[in-house]
Amino acid sequence: MSRVATAPSALTLGPPATQKTENQKLKTTHMSSPSSPPSYGDTIPVDEPRRNRRVVLVSDHYPPVVGGAETLVRELAEGLAATGDSVTVVTQRVPRDAPARECRGGCEIYRLWVPPRLGRLWFLLFAGFAVARLARGADLVHAAGYAAMWPAWWAAWRRARPVVATVYEVLGEQWFSGTGLSWLAASGYRWLERRLMRLRFTRYLCISGYTADRLVRLAAVDRKRVAVAYPAVDYRFWDPQRHAPRPLRSELGLPQETRIALFFGR
């Protein structure tokens, strides 16, 4: 993931009430979505002095847990820390032998113990107390994912701080198909998703125009609060010079001119 590409999006988001004034100094970049005209309120600073800030980043999972969202959050946290910001990460204590508190990548990481069964639900319900304590004096609280939204929002409300939510997906009616959930469970998750999305965050950062469009349409979120921040590619890691090529065509008995497509994911 690109640290430089993701870090500014989280820290230049003022409360919606100040956007009219701020837009006199900011260049507005409108992000398009599949079914609506470009009208999302994404702002990018232009030649403005930057001060170091205190950021509390809340995520239900964080490395050493492996996953795309976990990688994105780590790169964002460490990218902000590399620019001089003070970054505190609040997450679950997963795996169980992970240190409850450590400094890594320039970030201070707090891992909270929650019961192993339904860990995300327990984190959603009770992490807010720890987040509120750590958010004292913070400039921004940032929630990444569903389970982080309520504790981050509640803590920011208590401390009167701006709060941002990264939205990976908005399932809506898709909870009833392809998830393997019963009708009752799917109904419960859809209800919870809708309530979390309507908590009135200062800004919602969606990872695609499609997600932003569904957030506005299904959760009735004000479009001016929504911005699109695509997960970028870390070209320092994906540099061909760092990795030895593998002779896949020879291993698979394919002609050398054969084109091979690789998919990696769930």
Tab-separated table of N, CA and C in Angstrom, residues 64-166:
chain	number	residue	atom	x	y	z
A	64	PRO	N	-0.123	-8.593	13.828
A	64	PRO	CA	0.228	-9.665	12.886
A	64	PRO	C	-0.928	-10.395	12.223
A	65	VAL	N	-2.189	-10.011	12.457
A	65	VAL	CA	-3.284	-10.595	11.694
A	65	VAL	C	-3.084	-10.251	10.215
A	66	VAL	N	-3.240	-11.259	9.345
A	66	VAL	CA	-2.971	-11.085	7.920
A	66	VAL	C	-4.276	-10.813	7.176
A	67	GLY	N	-4.271	-9.807	6.334
A	67	GLY	CA	-5.449	-9.506	5.523
A	67	GLY	C	-5.273	-8.191	4.795
A	68	GLY	N	-6.102	-7.960	3.797
A	68	GLY	CA	-6.003	-6.731	3.025
A	68	GLY	C	-6.315	-5.495	3.854
A	69	ALA	N	-7.408	-5.539	4.635
A	69	ALA	CA	-7.764	-4.391	5.464
A	69	ALA	C	-6.697	-4.130	6.514
A	70	GLU	N	-6.162	-5.204	7.092
A	70	GLU	CA	-5.123	-5.042	8.105
A	70	GLU	C	-3.874	-4.388	7.516
A	71	THR	N	-3.530	-4.784	6.287
A	71	THR	CA	-2.379	-4.173	5.621
A	71	THR	C	-2.632	-2.703	5.331
A	72	LEU	N	-3.834	-2.388	4.871
A	72	LEU	CA	-4.180	-1.006	4.572
A	72	LEU	C	-4.083	-0.137	5.826
A	73	VAL	N	-4.617	-0.622	6.944
A	73	VAL	CA	-4.590	0.146	8.184
A	73	VAL	C	-3.159	0.328	8.676
A	74	ARG	N	-2.355	-0.734	8.602
A	74	ARG	CA	-0.957	-0.612	9.044
A	74	ARG	C	-0.198	0.400	8.204
A	75	GLU	N	-0.373	0.352	6.892
A	75	GLU	CA	0.329	1.286	6.023
A	75	GLU	C	-0.125	2.723	6.270
A	76	LEU	N	-1.405	2.903	6.534
A	76	LEU	CA	-1.903	4.236	6.858
A	76	LEU	C	-1.291	4.727	8.162
A	77	ALA	N	-1.316	3.870	9.198
A	77	ALA	CA	-0.788	4.266	10.505
A	77	ALA	C	0.700	4.579	10.429
A	78	GLU	N	1.470	3.679	9.819
A	78	GLU	CA	2.911	3.889	9.747
A	78	GLU	C	3.259	5.028	8.794
A	79	GLY	N	2.437	5.227	7.762
A	79	GLY	CA	2.662	6.343	6.857
A	79	GLY	C	2.463	7.677	7.552
A	80	LEU	N	1.428	7.775	8.381
A	80	LEU	CA	1.201	8.998	9.138
A	80	LEU	C	2.322	9.228	10.143
A	81	ALA	N	2.756	8.141	10.804
A	81	ALA	CA	3.848	8.267	11.764
A	81	ALA	C	5.138	8.734	11.092
A	82	ALA	N	5.360	8.278	9.858
A	82	ALA	CA	6.574	8.663	9.134
A	82	ALA	C	6.587	10.148	8.796
A	83	THR	N	5.412	10.780	8.734
A	83	THR	CA	5.346	12.209	8.452
A	83	THR	C	5.489	13.053	9.717
A	84	GLY	N	5.595	12.397	10.875
A	84	GLY	CA	5.761	13.121	12.130
A	84	GLY	C	4.544	13.137	13.015
A	85	ASP	N	3.438	12.527	12.577
A	85	ASP	CA	2.243	12.478	13.415
A	85	ASP	C	2.408	11.475	14.546
A	86	SER	N	1.722	11.723	15.637
A	86	SER	CA	1.675	10.779	16.747
A	86	SER	C	0.466	9.870	16.525
A	87	VAL	N	0.701	8.580	16.339
A	87	VAL	CA	-0.356	7.646	15.960
A	87	VAL	C	-0.521	6.584	17.042
A	88	THR	N	-1.744	6.441	17.510
A	88	THR	CA	-2.099	5.390	18.457
A	88	THR	C	-3.105	4.465	17.796
A	89	VAL	N	-2.828	3.166	17.821
A	89	VAL	CA	-3.706	2.167	17.226
A	89	VAL	C	-4.388	1.387	18.344
A	90	VAL	N	-5.707	1.242	18.259
A	90	VAL	CA	-6.476	0.448	19.215
A	90	VAL	C	-7.107	-0.703	18.455
A	91	THR	N	-6.868	-1.930	18.921
A	91	THR	CA	-7.344	-3.109	18.202
A	91	THR	C	-7.593	-4.253	19.180
A	92	GLN	N	-8.067	-5.388	18.667
A	92	GLN	CA	-8.227	-6.586	19.482
A	92	GLN	C	-6.865	-7.221	19.760
A	93	ARG	N	-6.813	-7.971	20.832
A	93	ARG	CA	-5.592	-8.729	21.133
A	93	ARG	C	-5.676	-10.082	20.418
A	94	VAL	N	-5.337	-10.039	19.147
A	94	VAL	CA	-5.352	-11.229	18.291
A	94	VAL	C	-4.039	-11.250	17.508
A	95	PRO	N	-3.302	-12.398	17.588
A	95	PRO	CA	-3.547	-13.601	18.388
A	95	PRO	C	-3.391	-13.338	19.883
A	96	ARG	N	-3.781	-14.305	20.695
A	96	ARG	CA	-3.837	-14.099	22.133
A	96	ARG	C	-2.482	-13.866	22.763
A	97	ASP	N	-1.414	-14.333	22.112
A	97	ASP	CA	-0.080	-14.127	22.676
A	97	ASP	C	0.568	-12.842	22.178
A	98	ALA	N	-0.166	-12.042	21.428
A	98	ALA	CA	0.364	-10.753	20.968
A	98	ALA	C	0.499	-9.824	22.167
A	99	PRO	N	1.503	-8.954	22.163
A	99	PRO	CA	1.682	-8.041	23.304
A	99	PRO	C	0.499	-7.092	23.447
A	100	ALA	N	0.114	-6.832	24.699
A	100	ALA	CA	-1.006	-5.936	24.950
A	100	ALA	C	-0.674	-4.501	24.561
A	101	ARG	N	0.600	-4.167	24.598
A	101	ARG	CA	1.026	-2.820	24.217
A	101	ARG	C	2.434	-2.887	23.649
A	102	GLU	N	2.634	-2.232	22.540
A	102	GLU	CA	3.961	-2.193	21.937
A	102	GLU	C	4.075	-0.993	21.013
A	103	CYS	N	5.306	-0.649	20.677
A	103	CYS	CA	5.593	0.382	19.682
A	103	CYS	C	6.183	-0.308	18.458
A	104	ARG	N	5.552	-0.091	17.325
A	104	ARG	CA	6.016	-0.713	16.089
A	104	ARG	C	5.737	0.229	14.924
A	105	GLY	N	6.731	0.377	14.060
A	105	GLY	CA	6.562	1.226	12.891
A	105	GLY	C	6.283	2.676	13.226
A	106	GLY	N	6.749	3.121	14.390
A	106	GLY	CA	6.504	4.490	14.806
A	106	GLY	C	5.157	4.712	15.449
A	107	CYS	N	4.369	3.641	15.642
A	107	CYS	CA	3.016	3.751	16.209
A	107	CYS	C	2.965	3.078	17.577
A	108	GLU	N	2.143	3.613	18.445
A	108	GLU	CA	1.877	2.976	19.726
A	108	GLU	C	0.617	2.140	19.590
A	109	ILE	N	0.738	0.844	19.850
A	109	ILE	CA	-0.359	-0.094	19.596
A	109	ILE	C	-0.895	-0.625	20.918
A	110	TYR	N	-2.200	-0.494	21.109
A	110	TYR	CA	-2.890	-1.041	22.278
A	110	TYR	C	-3.806	-2.158	21.803
A	111	ARG	N	-3.599	-3.354	22.346
A	111	ARG	CA	-4.434	-4.506	22.001
A	111	ARG	C	-5.314	-4.856	23.194
A	112	LEU	N	-6.607	-4.821	22.984
A	112	LEU	CA	-7.573	-5.032	24.056
A	112	LEU	C	-8.019	-6.486	24.099
A	113	TRP	N	-8.083	-7.031	25.296
A	113	TRP	CA	-8.590	-8.397	25.425
A	113	TRP	C	-10.108	-8.378	25.297
A	114	VAL	N	-10.625	-9.273	24.477
A	114	VAL	CA	-12.066	-9.499	24.365
A	114	VAL	C	-12.280	-11.009	24.336
A	115	PRO	N	-13.452	-11.490	24.735
A	115	PRO	CA	-13.711	-12.930	24.661
A	115	PRO	C	-13.500	-13.441	23.242
A	116	PRO	N	-12.886	-14.609	23.098
A	116	PRO	CA	-12.581	-15.111	21.746
A	116	PRO	C	-13.817	-15.369	20.895
A	117	ARG	N	-14.905	-15.753	21.518
A	117	ARG	CA	-16.136	-15.989	20.764
A	117	ARG	C	-16.832	-14.651	20.506
A	118	LEU	N	-17.166	-14.382	19.248
A	118	LEU	CA	-17.804	-13.117	18.854
A	118	LEU	C	-16.945	-11.923	19.254
A	119	GLY	N	-15.639	-12.065	18.983
A	119	GLY	CA	-14.698	-11.025	19.398
A	119	GLY	C	-15.002	-9.668	18.804
A	120	ARG	N	-15.422	-9.629	17.552
A	120	ARG	CA	-15.719	-8.337	16.927
A	120	ARG	C	-16.890	-7.638	17.606
A	121	LEU	N	-17.892	-8.421	17.996
A	121	LEU	CA	-19.045	-7.835	18.668
A	121	LEU	C	-18.645	-7.245	20.014
A	122	TRP	N	-17.835	-7.975	20.791
A	122	TRP	CA	-17.379	-7.466	22.082
A	122	TRP	C	-16.532	-6.213	21.895
A	123	PHE	N	-15.698	-6.219	20.860
A	123	PHE	CA	-14.866	-5.051	20.577
A	123	PHE	C	-15.746	-3.847	20.240
A	124	LEU	N	-16.770	-4.069	19.415
A	124	LEU	CA	-17.684	-2.995	19.032
A	124	LEU	C	-18.370	-2.401	20.258
A	125	LEU	N	-18.771	-3.249	21.190
A	125	LEU	CA	-19.554	-2.797	22.327
A	125	LEU	C	-18.725	-2.105	23.399
A	126	PHE	N	-17.477	-2.564	23.624
A	126	PHE	CA	-16.761	-2.121	24.821
A	126	PHE	C	-15.434	-1.408	24.562
A	127	ALA	N	-14.943	-1.395	23.330
A	127	ALA	CA	-13.655	-0.747	23.067
A	127	ALA	C	-13.734	0.766	23.219
A	128	GLY	N	-14.936	1.323	23.171
A	128	GLY	CA	-15.089	2.770	23.242
A	128	GLY	C	-14.497	3.387	24.499
A	129	PHE	N	-14.520	2.660	25.619
A	129	PHE	CA	-13.972	3.210	26.859
A	129	PHE	C	-12.465	3.441	26.732
A	130	ALA	N	-11.762	2.455	26.169
A	130	ALA	CA	-10.315	2.607	25.978
A	130	ALA	C	-10.005	3.672	24.934
A	131	VAL	N	-10.802	3.711	23.874
A	131	VAL	CA	-10.574	4.707	22.821
A	131	VAL	C	-10.780	6.106	23.374
A	132	ALA	N	-11.807	6.303	24.192
A	132	ALA	CA	-12.070	7.616	24.771
A	132	ALA	C	-10.918	8.064	25.663
A	133	ARG	N	-10.360	7.130	26.406
A	133	ARG	CA	-9.221	7.479	27.267
A	133	ARG	C	-8.015	7.897	26.431
A	134	LEU	N	-7.748	7.148	25.365
A	134	LEU	CA	-6.583	7.437	24.534
A	134	LEU	C	-6.800	8.637	23.621
A	135	ALA	N	-8.063	8.994	23.376
A	135	ALA	CA	-8.367	10.110	22.480
A	135	ALA	C	-8.315	11.455	23.181
A	136	ARG	N	-8.016	11.462	24.483
A	136	ARG	CA	-7.904	12.732	25.190
A	136	ARG	C	-6.751	13.548	24.588
A	137	GLY	N	-7.068	14.686	24.021
A	137	GLY	CA	-6.044	15.517	23.399
A	137	GLY	C	-5.748	15.182	21.954
A	138	ALA	N	-6.455	14.212	21.381
A	138	ALA	CA	-6.215	13.827	19.984
A	138	ALA	C	-6.813	14.867	19.038
A	139	ASP	N	-6.257	14.933	17.832
A	139	ASP	CA	-6.795	15.806	16.795
A	139	ASP	C	-7.827	15.102	15.931
A	140	LEU	N	-7.733	13.766	15.865
A	140	LEU	CA	-8.620	13.009	14.985
A	140	LEU	C	-8.765	11.587	15.493
A	141	VAL	N	-9.971	11.047	15.415
A	141	VAL	CA	-10.218	9.630	15.671
A	141	VAL	C	-10.643	9.013	14.349
A	142	HIS	N	-10.040	7.884	13.999
A	142	HIS	CA	-10.277	7.258	12.698
A	142	HIS	C	-10.707	5.816	12.923
A	143	ALA	N	-11.897	5.475	12.405
A	143	ALA	CA	-12.416	4.114	12.500
A	143	ALA	C	-12.204	3.393	11.183
A	144	ALA	N	-11.732	2.161	11.237
A	144	ALA	CA	-11.517	1.358	10.034
A	144	ALA	C	-12.355	0.090	10.140
A	145	GLY	N	-13.467	0.041	9.415
A	145	GLY	CA	-14.304	-1.155	9.416
A	145	GLY	C	-15.490	-1.046	10.362
A	146	TYR	N	-16.438	-1.972	10.199
A	146	TYR	CA	-17.687	-1.959	10.953
A	146	TYR	C	-17.477	-1.943	12.463
A	147	ALA	N	-16.685	-2.900	12.962
A	147	ALA	CA	-16.568	-3.080	14.406
A	147	ALA	C	-15.889	-1.908	15.092
A	148	ALA	N	-15.186	-1.085	14.335
A	148	ALA	CA	-14.509	0.077	14.916
A	148	ALA	C	-15.380	1.317	14.943
A	149	MET	N	-16.497	1.294	14.225
A	149	MET	CA	-17.264	2.524	14.041
A	149	MET	C	-17.887	3.041	15.335
A	150	TRP	N	-18.599	2.175	16.052
A	150	TRP	CA	-19.256	2.642	17.260
A	150	TRP	C	-18.254	3.108	18.314
A	151	PRO	N	-17.226	2.323	18.672
A	151	PRO	CA	-16.292	2.821	19.699
A	151	PRO	C	-15.578	4.097	19.288
A	152	ALA	N	-15.209	4.229	18.013
A	152	ALA	CA	-14.535	5.442	17.560
A	152	ALA	C	-15.478	6.644	17.606
A	153	TRP	N	-16.703	6.455	17.121
A	153	TRP	CA	-17.666	7.555	17.112
A	153	TRP	C	-18.008	7.997	18.531
A	154	TRP	N	-18.255	7.041	19.419
A	154	TRP	CA	-18.630	7.365	20.794
A	154	TRP	C	-17.500	8.092	21.508
A	155	ALA	N	-16.271	7.600	21.316
A	155	ALA	CA	-15.125	8.247	21.956
A	155	ALA	C	-14.923	9.662	21.420
A	156	ALA	N	-15.059	9.834	20.107
A	156	ALA	CA	-14.906	11.164	19.521
A	156	ALA	C	-16.010	12.100	20.001
A	157	TRP	N	-17.216	11.585	20.154
A	157	TRP	CA	-18.324	12.395	20.667
A	157	TRP	C	-18.047	12.848	22.095
A	158	ARG	N	-17.523	11.947	22.917
A	158	ARG	CA	-17.210	12.305	24.299
A	158	ARG	C	-16.111	13.350	24.378
A	159	ARG	N	-15.132	13.265	23.480
A	159	ARG	CA	-13.989	14.187	23.517
A	159	ARG	C	-14.183	15.377	22.584
A	160	ALA	N	-15.326	15.438	21.910
A	160	ALA	CA	-15.601	16.537	20.983
A	160	ALA	C	-14.508	16.652	19.927
A	161	ARG	N	-14.179	15.525	19.302
A	161	ARG	CA	-13.138	15.465	18.275
A	161	ARG	C	-13.746	15.062	16.939
A	162	PRO	N	-13.157	15.476	15.824
A	162	PRO	CA	-13.625	14.979	14.533
A	162	PRO	C	-13.344	13.489	14.406
A	163	VAL	N	-14.209	12.788	13.693
A	163	VAL	CA	-14.069	11.340	13.550
A	163	VAL	C	-14.323	10.948	12.096
A	164	VAL	N	-13.449	10.113	11.593
A	164	VAL	CA	-13.498	9.656	10.200
A	164	VAL	C	-13.705	8.149	10.193
A	165	ALA	N	-14.456	7.644	9.216
A	165	ALA	CA	-14.660	6.201	9.075
A	165	ALA	C	-14.216	5.743	7.694
A	166	THR	N	-13.376	4.725	7.652
A	166	THR	CA	-13.056	4.062	6.395
A	166	THR	C	-14.106	2.984	6.142
